[in-house]
CSV table of C-alpha atoms and ligand atoms in Angstrom, one decimal:
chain,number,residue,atom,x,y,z
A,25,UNK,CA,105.4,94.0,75.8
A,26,UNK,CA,103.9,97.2,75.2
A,27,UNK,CA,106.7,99.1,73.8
A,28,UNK,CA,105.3,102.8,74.2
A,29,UNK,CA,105.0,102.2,78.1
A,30,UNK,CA,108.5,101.3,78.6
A,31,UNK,CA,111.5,103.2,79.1
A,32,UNK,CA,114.8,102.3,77.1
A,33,UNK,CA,116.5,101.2,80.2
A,34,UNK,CA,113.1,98.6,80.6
A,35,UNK,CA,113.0,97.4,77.1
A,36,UNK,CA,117.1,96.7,77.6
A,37,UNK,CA,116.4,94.8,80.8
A,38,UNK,CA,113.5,92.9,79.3
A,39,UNK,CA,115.7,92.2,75.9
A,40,UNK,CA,118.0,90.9,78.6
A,41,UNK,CA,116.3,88.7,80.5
A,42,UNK,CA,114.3,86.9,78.0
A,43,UNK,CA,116.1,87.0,75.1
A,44,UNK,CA,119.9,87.1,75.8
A,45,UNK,CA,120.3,90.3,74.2
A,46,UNK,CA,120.8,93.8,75.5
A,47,UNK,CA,121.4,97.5,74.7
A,48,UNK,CA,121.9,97.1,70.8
A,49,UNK,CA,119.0,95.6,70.2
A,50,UNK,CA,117.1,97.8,72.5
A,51,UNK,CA,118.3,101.3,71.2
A,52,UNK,CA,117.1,99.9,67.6
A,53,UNK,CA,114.0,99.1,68.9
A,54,UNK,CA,113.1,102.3,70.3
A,55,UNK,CA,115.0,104.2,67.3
A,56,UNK,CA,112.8,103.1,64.9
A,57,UNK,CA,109.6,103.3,66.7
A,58,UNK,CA,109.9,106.6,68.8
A,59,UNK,CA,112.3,108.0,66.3
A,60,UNK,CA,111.2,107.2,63.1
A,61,UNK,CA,107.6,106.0,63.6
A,62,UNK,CA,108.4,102.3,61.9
A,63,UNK,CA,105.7,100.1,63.1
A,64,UNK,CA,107.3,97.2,61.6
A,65,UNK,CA,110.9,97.7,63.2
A,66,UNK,CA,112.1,94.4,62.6
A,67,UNK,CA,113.5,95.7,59.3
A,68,UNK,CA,116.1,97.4,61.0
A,69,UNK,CA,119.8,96.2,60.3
A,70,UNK,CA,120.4,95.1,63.8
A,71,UNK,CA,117.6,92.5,63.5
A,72,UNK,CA,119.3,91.2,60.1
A,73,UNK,CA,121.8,88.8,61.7
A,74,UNK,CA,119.0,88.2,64.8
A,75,UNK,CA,116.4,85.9,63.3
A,76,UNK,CA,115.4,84.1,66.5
A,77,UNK,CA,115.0,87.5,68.4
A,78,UNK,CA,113.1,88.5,65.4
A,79,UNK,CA,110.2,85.7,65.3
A,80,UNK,CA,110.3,85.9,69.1
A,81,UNK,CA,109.9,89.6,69.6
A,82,UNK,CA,107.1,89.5,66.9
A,83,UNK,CA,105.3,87.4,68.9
A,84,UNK,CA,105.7,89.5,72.3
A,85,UNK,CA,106.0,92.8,70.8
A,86,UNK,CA,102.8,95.1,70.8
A,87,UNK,CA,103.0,98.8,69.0
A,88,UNK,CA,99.3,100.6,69.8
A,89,UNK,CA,99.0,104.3,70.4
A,90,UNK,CA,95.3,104.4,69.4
A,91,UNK,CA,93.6,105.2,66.6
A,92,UNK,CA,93.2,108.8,65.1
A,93,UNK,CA,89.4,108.7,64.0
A,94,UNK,CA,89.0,112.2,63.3
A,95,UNK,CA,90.3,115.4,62.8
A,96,UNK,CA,88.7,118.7,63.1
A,97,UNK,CA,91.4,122.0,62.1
A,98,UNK,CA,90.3,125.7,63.3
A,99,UNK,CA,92.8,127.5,61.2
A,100,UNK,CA,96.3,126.2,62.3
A,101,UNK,CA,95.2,124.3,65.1
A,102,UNK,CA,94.3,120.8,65.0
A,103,UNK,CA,92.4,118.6,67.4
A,104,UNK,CA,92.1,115.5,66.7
A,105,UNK,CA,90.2,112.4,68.5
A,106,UNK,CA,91.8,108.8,69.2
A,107,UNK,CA,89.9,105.5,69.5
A,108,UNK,CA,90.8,103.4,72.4
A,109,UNK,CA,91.3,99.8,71.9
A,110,UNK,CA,87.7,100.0,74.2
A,111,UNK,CA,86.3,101.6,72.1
A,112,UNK,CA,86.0,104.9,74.4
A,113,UNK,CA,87.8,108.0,72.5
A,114,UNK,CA,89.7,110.6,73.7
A,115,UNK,CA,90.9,114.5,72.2
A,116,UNK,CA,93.9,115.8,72.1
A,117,UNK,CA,95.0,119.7,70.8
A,118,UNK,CA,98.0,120.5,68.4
A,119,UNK,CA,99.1,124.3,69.1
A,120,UNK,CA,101.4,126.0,65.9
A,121,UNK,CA,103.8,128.0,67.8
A,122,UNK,CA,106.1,130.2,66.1
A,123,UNK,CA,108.7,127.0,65.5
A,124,UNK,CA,107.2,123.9,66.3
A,125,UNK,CA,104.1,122.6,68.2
A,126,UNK,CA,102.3,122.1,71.6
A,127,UNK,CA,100.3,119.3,72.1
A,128,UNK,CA,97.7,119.0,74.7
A,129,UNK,CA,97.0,115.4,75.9
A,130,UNK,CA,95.1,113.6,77.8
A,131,UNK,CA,95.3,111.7,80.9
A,132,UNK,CA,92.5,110.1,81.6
A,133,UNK,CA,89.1,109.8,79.6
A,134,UNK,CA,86.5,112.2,81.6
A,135,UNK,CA,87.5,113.3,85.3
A,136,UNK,CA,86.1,113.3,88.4
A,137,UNK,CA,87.3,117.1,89.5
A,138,UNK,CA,83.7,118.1,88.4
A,139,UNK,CA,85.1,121.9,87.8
A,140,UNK,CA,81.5,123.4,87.1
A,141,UNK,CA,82.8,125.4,83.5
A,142,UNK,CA,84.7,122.5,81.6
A,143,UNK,CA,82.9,119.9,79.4
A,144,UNK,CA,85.1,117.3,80.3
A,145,UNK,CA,83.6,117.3,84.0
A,146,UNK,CA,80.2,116.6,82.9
A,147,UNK,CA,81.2,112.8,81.2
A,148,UNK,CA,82.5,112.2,85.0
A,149,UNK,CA,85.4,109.7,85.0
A,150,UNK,CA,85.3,106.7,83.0
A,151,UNK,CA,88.6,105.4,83.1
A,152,UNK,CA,92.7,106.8,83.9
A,153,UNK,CA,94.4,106.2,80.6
A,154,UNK,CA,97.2,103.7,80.5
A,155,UNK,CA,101.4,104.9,79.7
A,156,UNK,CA,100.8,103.8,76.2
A,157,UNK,CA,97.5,105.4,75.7
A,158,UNK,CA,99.2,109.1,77.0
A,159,UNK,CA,102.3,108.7,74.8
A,160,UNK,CA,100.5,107.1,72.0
A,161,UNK,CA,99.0,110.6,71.3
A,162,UNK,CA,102.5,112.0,70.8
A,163,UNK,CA,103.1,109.1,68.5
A,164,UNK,CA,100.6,110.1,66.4
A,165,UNK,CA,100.4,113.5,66.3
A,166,UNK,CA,103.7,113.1,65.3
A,167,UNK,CA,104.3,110.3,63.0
A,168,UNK,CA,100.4,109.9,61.9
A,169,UNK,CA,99.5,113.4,61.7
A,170,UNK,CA,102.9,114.8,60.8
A,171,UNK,CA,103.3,116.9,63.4
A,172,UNK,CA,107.2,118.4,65.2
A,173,UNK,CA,105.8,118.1,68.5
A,174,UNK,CA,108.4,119.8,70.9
A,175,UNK,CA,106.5,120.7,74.0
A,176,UNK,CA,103.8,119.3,76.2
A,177,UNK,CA,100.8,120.5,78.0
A,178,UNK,CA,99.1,117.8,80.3
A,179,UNK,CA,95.9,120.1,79.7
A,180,UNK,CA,93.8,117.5,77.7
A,181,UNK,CA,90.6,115.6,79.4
A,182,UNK,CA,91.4,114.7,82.8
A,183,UNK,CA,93.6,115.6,86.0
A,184,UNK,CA,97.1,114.4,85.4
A,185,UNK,CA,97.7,114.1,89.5
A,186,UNK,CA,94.5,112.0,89.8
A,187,UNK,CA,96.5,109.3,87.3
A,188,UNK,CA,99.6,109.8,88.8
A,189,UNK,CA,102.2,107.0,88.0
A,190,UNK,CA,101.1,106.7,84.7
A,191,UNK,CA,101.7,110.4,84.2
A,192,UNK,CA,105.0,110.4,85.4
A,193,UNK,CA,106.3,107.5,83.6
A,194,UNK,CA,104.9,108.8,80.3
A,195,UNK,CA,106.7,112.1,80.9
A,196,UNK,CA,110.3,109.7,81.6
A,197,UNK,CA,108.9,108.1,78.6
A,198,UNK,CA,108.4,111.2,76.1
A,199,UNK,CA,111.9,112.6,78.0
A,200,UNK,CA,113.9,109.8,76.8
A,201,UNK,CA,116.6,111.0,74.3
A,202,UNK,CA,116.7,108.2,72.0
A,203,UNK,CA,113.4,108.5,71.7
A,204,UNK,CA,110.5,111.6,71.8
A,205,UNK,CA,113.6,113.2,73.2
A,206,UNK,CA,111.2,116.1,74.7
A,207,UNK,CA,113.0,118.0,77.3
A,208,UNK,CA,111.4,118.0,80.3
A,209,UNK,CA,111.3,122.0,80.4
A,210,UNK,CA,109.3,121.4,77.4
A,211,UNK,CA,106.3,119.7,79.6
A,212,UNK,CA,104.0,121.0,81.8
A,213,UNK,CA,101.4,119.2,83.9
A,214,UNK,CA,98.2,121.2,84.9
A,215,UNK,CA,96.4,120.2,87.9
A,216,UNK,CA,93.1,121.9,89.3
A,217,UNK,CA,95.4,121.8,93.1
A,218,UNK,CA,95.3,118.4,93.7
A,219,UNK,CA,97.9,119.3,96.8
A,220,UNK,CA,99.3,115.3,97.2
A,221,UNK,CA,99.8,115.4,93.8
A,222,UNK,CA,102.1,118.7,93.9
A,223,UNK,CA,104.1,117.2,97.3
A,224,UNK,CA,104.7,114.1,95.5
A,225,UNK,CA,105.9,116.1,92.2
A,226,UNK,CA,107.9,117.5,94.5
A,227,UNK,CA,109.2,114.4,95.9
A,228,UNK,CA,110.6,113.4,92.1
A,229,UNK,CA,113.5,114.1,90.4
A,230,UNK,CA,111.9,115.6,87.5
A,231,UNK,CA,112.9,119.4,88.2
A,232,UNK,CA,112.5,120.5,85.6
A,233,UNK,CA,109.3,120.1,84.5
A,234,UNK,CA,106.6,123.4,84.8
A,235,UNK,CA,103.5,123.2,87.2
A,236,UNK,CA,100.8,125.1,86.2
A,237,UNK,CA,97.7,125.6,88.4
A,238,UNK,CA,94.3,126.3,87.3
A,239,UNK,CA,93.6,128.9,89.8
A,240,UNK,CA,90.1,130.7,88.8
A,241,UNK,CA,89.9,132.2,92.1
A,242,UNK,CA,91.7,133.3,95.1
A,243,UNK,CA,88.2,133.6,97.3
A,244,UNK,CA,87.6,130.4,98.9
A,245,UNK,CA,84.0,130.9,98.5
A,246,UNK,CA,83.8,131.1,94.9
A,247,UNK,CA,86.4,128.7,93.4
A,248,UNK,CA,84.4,126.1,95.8
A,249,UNK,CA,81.9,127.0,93.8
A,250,UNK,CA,83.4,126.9,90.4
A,251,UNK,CA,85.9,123.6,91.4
A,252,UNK,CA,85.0,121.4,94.2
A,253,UNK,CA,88.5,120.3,94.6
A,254,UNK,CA,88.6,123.5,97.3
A,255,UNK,CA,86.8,122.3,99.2
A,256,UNK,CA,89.7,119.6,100.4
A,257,UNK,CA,92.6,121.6,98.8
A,258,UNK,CA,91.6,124.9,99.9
A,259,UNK,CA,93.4,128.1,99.1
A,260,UNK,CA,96.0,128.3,102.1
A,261,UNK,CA,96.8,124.9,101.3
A,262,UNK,CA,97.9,125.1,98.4
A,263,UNK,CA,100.0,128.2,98.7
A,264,UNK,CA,101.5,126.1,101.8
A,265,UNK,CA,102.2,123.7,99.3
A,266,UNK,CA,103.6,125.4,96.8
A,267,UNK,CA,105.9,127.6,98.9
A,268,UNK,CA,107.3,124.4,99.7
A,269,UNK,CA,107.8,123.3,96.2
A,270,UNK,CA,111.3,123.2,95.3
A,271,UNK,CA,111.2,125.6,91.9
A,272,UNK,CA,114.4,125.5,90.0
A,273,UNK,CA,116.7,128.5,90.3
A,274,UNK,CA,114.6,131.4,89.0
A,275,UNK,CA,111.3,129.3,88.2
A,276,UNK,CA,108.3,130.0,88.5
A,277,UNK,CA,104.5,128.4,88.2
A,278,UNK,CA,101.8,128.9,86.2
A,279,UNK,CA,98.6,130.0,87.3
A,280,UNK,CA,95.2,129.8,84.7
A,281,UNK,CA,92.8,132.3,85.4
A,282,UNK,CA,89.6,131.3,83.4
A,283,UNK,CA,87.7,135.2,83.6
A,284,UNK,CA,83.8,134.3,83.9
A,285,UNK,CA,82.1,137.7,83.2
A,286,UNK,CA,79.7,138.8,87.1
A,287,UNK,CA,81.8,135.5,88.2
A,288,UNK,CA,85.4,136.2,89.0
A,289,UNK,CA,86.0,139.4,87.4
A,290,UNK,CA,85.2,142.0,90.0
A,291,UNK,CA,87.8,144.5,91.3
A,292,UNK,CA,87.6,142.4,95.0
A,293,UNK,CA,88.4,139.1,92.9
A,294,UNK,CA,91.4,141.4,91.4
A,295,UNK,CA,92.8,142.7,94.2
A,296,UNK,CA,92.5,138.9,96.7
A,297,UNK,CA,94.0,137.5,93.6
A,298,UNK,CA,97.1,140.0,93.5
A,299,UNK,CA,97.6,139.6,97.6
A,300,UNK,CA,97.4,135.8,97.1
A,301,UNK,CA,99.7,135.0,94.2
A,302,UNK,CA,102.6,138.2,95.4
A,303,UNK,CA,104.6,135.5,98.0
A,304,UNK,CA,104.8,133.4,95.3
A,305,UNK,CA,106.6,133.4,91.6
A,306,UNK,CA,103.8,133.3,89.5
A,307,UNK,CA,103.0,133.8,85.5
A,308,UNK,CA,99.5,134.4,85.2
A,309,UNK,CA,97.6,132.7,82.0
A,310,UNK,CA,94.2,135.2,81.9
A,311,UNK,CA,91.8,133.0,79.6
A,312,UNK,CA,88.5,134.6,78.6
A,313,UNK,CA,85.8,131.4,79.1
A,314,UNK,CA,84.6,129.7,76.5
A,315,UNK,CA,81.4,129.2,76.1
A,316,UNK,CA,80.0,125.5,77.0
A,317,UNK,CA,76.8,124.3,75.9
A,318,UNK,CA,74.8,123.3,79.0
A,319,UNK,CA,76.1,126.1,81.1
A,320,UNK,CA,75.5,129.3,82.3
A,321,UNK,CA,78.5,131.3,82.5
A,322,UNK,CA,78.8,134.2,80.2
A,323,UNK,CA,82.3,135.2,78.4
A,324,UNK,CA,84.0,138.3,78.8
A,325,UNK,CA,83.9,141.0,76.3
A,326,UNK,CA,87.7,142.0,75.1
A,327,UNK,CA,86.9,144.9,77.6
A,328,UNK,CA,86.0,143.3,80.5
A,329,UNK,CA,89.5,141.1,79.9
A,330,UNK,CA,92.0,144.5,79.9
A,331,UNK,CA,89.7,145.9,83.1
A,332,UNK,CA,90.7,142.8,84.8
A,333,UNK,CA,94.6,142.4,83.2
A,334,UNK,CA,95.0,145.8,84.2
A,335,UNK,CA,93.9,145.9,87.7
A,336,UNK,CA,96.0,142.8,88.6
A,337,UNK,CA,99.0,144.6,86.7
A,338,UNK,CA,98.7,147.9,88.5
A,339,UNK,CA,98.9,145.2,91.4
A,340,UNK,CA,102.2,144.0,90.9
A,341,UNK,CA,101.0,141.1,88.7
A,342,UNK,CA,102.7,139.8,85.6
A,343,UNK,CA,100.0,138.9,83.6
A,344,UNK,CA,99.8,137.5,80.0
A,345,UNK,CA,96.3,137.2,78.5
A,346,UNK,CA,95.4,134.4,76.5
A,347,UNK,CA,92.7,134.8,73.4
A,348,UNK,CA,91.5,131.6,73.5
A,349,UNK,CA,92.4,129.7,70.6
A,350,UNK,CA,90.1,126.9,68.9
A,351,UNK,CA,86.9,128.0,69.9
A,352,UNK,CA,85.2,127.0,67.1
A,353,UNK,CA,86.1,123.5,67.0
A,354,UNK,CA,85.6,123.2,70.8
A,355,UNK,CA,89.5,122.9,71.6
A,356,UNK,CA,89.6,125.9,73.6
A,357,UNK,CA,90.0,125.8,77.4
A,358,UNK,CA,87.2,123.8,78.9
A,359,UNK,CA,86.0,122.8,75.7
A,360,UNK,CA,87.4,119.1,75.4
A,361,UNK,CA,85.2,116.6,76.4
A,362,UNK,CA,83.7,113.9,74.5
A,363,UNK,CA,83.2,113.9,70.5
A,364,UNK,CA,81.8,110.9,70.1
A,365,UNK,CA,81.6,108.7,73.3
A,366,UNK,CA,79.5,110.9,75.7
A,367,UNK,CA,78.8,114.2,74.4
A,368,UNK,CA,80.6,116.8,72.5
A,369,UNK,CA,84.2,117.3,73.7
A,370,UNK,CA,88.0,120.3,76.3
A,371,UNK,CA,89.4,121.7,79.5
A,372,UNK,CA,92.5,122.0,81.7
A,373,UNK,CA,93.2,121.8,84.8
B,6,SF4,S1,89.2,121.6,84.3
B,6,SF4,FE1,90.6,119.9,84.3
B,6,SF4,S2,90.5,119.1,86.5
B,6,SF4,FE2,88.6,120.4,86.1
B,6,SF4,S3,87.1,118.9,85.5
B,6,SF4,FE3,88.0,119.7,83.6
B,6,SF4,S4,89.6,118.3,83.1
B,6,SF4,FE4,89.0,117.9,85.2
């Protein structure tokens, strides 16, 4: 048994069923592991008097979230890269916020999305990663890397609708209060549109969990261009869709505007963007693009940023523009991608 891709009520029911033993057990399991980090949890005093569960469960038991190969620091910000037990490696970001941390993790190792400015798009997909291999990363930024990790972005390599199940039961995973104990208005999963994924979001009970959209354009014509994934979730779609959404009282989505400078910047791109997002409660995330190698987009200047922030506020818009963080140890949006196993390495749907 995997312990990192099971929930307490699982572990319980598996104690249960195999073993004779229940909830007591179980909760000291997952203490020590989620909670303290102990890879050798049969320490614990609940195991003392349990010798027979002991030698069984070391047998069955299996504790592997990866291993942390490097780490590259841009001031506070950390990303560091995880060997799979496949040898394939993925990134994942640590964000300092003003009292804890972010991290960014991955859901799958590449993606398929192709979304022509993001690194991660050119190693395709190689594989979805499994429960263990998504909460494994909060595992070790937290107990190997020493990290408080409070919140969650699914904005690592890979589109976290395209790996579905695995997605959600990490997040029931990282949610669970004797363990990550992460509140699930701490998480947010990012998704280029994938619209099944958002109706079947919908269809959980995870409300509240935040949606964020990687929106880049409200012109059909050019966010085909820049992310195929319009050309089956197009733009009226998705709003359809997320009208629908059922938003907790006073919520709202995010939407991620990457700003590529002659791209998506223009006062037309401004204005469609403003008519399309005002129907709907919307934060908007401006990010300047970063820079790929291999690509031709050009950033925006600091000016062409506040043209655009400002046109879309003098629209009605609430915007908040991001600086891009990380840029110089390619952890910035679009960036991640591959140190290692394919090419150089980020992005976000
Ligand atoms: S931006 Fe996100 S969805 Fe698009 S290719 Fe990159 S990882 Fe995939």
């Amino acid at each position: 048994m995997e312990i990192l891709s099971h929930r307490l009520d699982q572990v319980t029911q598996s104690l249960k069923r195999n073993h004779g033993k229940g909830e007591y057990h179980a909760a000291a399991l997952y203490r020590e592991i989620f909670k303290a980090g102990n890879l050798t949890p049969f320490c614990a005093e609940e195991f003392k008097a349990s010798r027979a569960l002991t030698l069984a469960l070391k047998d069955r038991l299996c504790i592997n979230p990866g291993e942390v190969v490097e780490t590259i620091e841009d001031g506070r910000l950390i990303k560091f890269i995880t060997r799979l037990t496949d040898g394939l490696k993925i990134e994942s970001v640590i964000i300092p916020m003003t009292r804890h941390h972010t991290l960014c993790v991955s859901s799958q190792v590449g993606c398929r999305m192709g979304c022509r400015f993001c690194r991660t798009a050119k190693m395709g997909l190689k594989r979805n990663l499994s429960v263990s291999e998504i909460t494994g990363q909060v595992f070790n930024a937290r107990f190997n890397l020493g990290f408080d990790i409070k919140n969650i972005v699914f904005m690592g390599m890979g589109e976290p609708f395209d790996n579905f199940e695995n997605v959600i039961q990490s997040i029931r995973i990282m949610n669970e209060q004797k363990g990550f104990d992460i509140a699930q208005r701490h998480m947010t999963l990012s998704t280029a549109g994938l619209t099944r994924g958002i109706r079947q979001l919908a269809r959980m009970k995870l409300p509240g969990i935040r949606l964020a959209v990687s929106i880049n354009s409200a012109r059909d014509d050019i966010r085909t261009r820049l992310m195929p994934v319009n050309r089956t979730n197009d733009l009226g779609t998705l709003k359809n869709v997320l009208q629908a959404y059922p938003l907790k009282k006073r919520g709202c989505f995010l939407f991620e505007y990457i700003l590529i400078k002659g791209l998506n910047d223009s006062q037309k791109d401004a204005i469609t963007l403003a008519d399309y997002i005002k129907p709907l409660p919307v934060r908007l995330n401006l990010i300047p693009y970063n820079p790929v190698c291999g690509f031709n987009y050009q950033s925006p200047d600091d000016r062409d940023m506040h043209r655009f922030s400002d046109m879309l506020t003098q629209n009605g818009i609430f915007v908040i523009k991001r600086w891009s963080k990380g840029r110089s140890v390619a952890a910035g949006c679009g960036q991640l991608g591959t140190s290692g196993s394919v090419e150089p390495v980020m992005p976000s749907a």
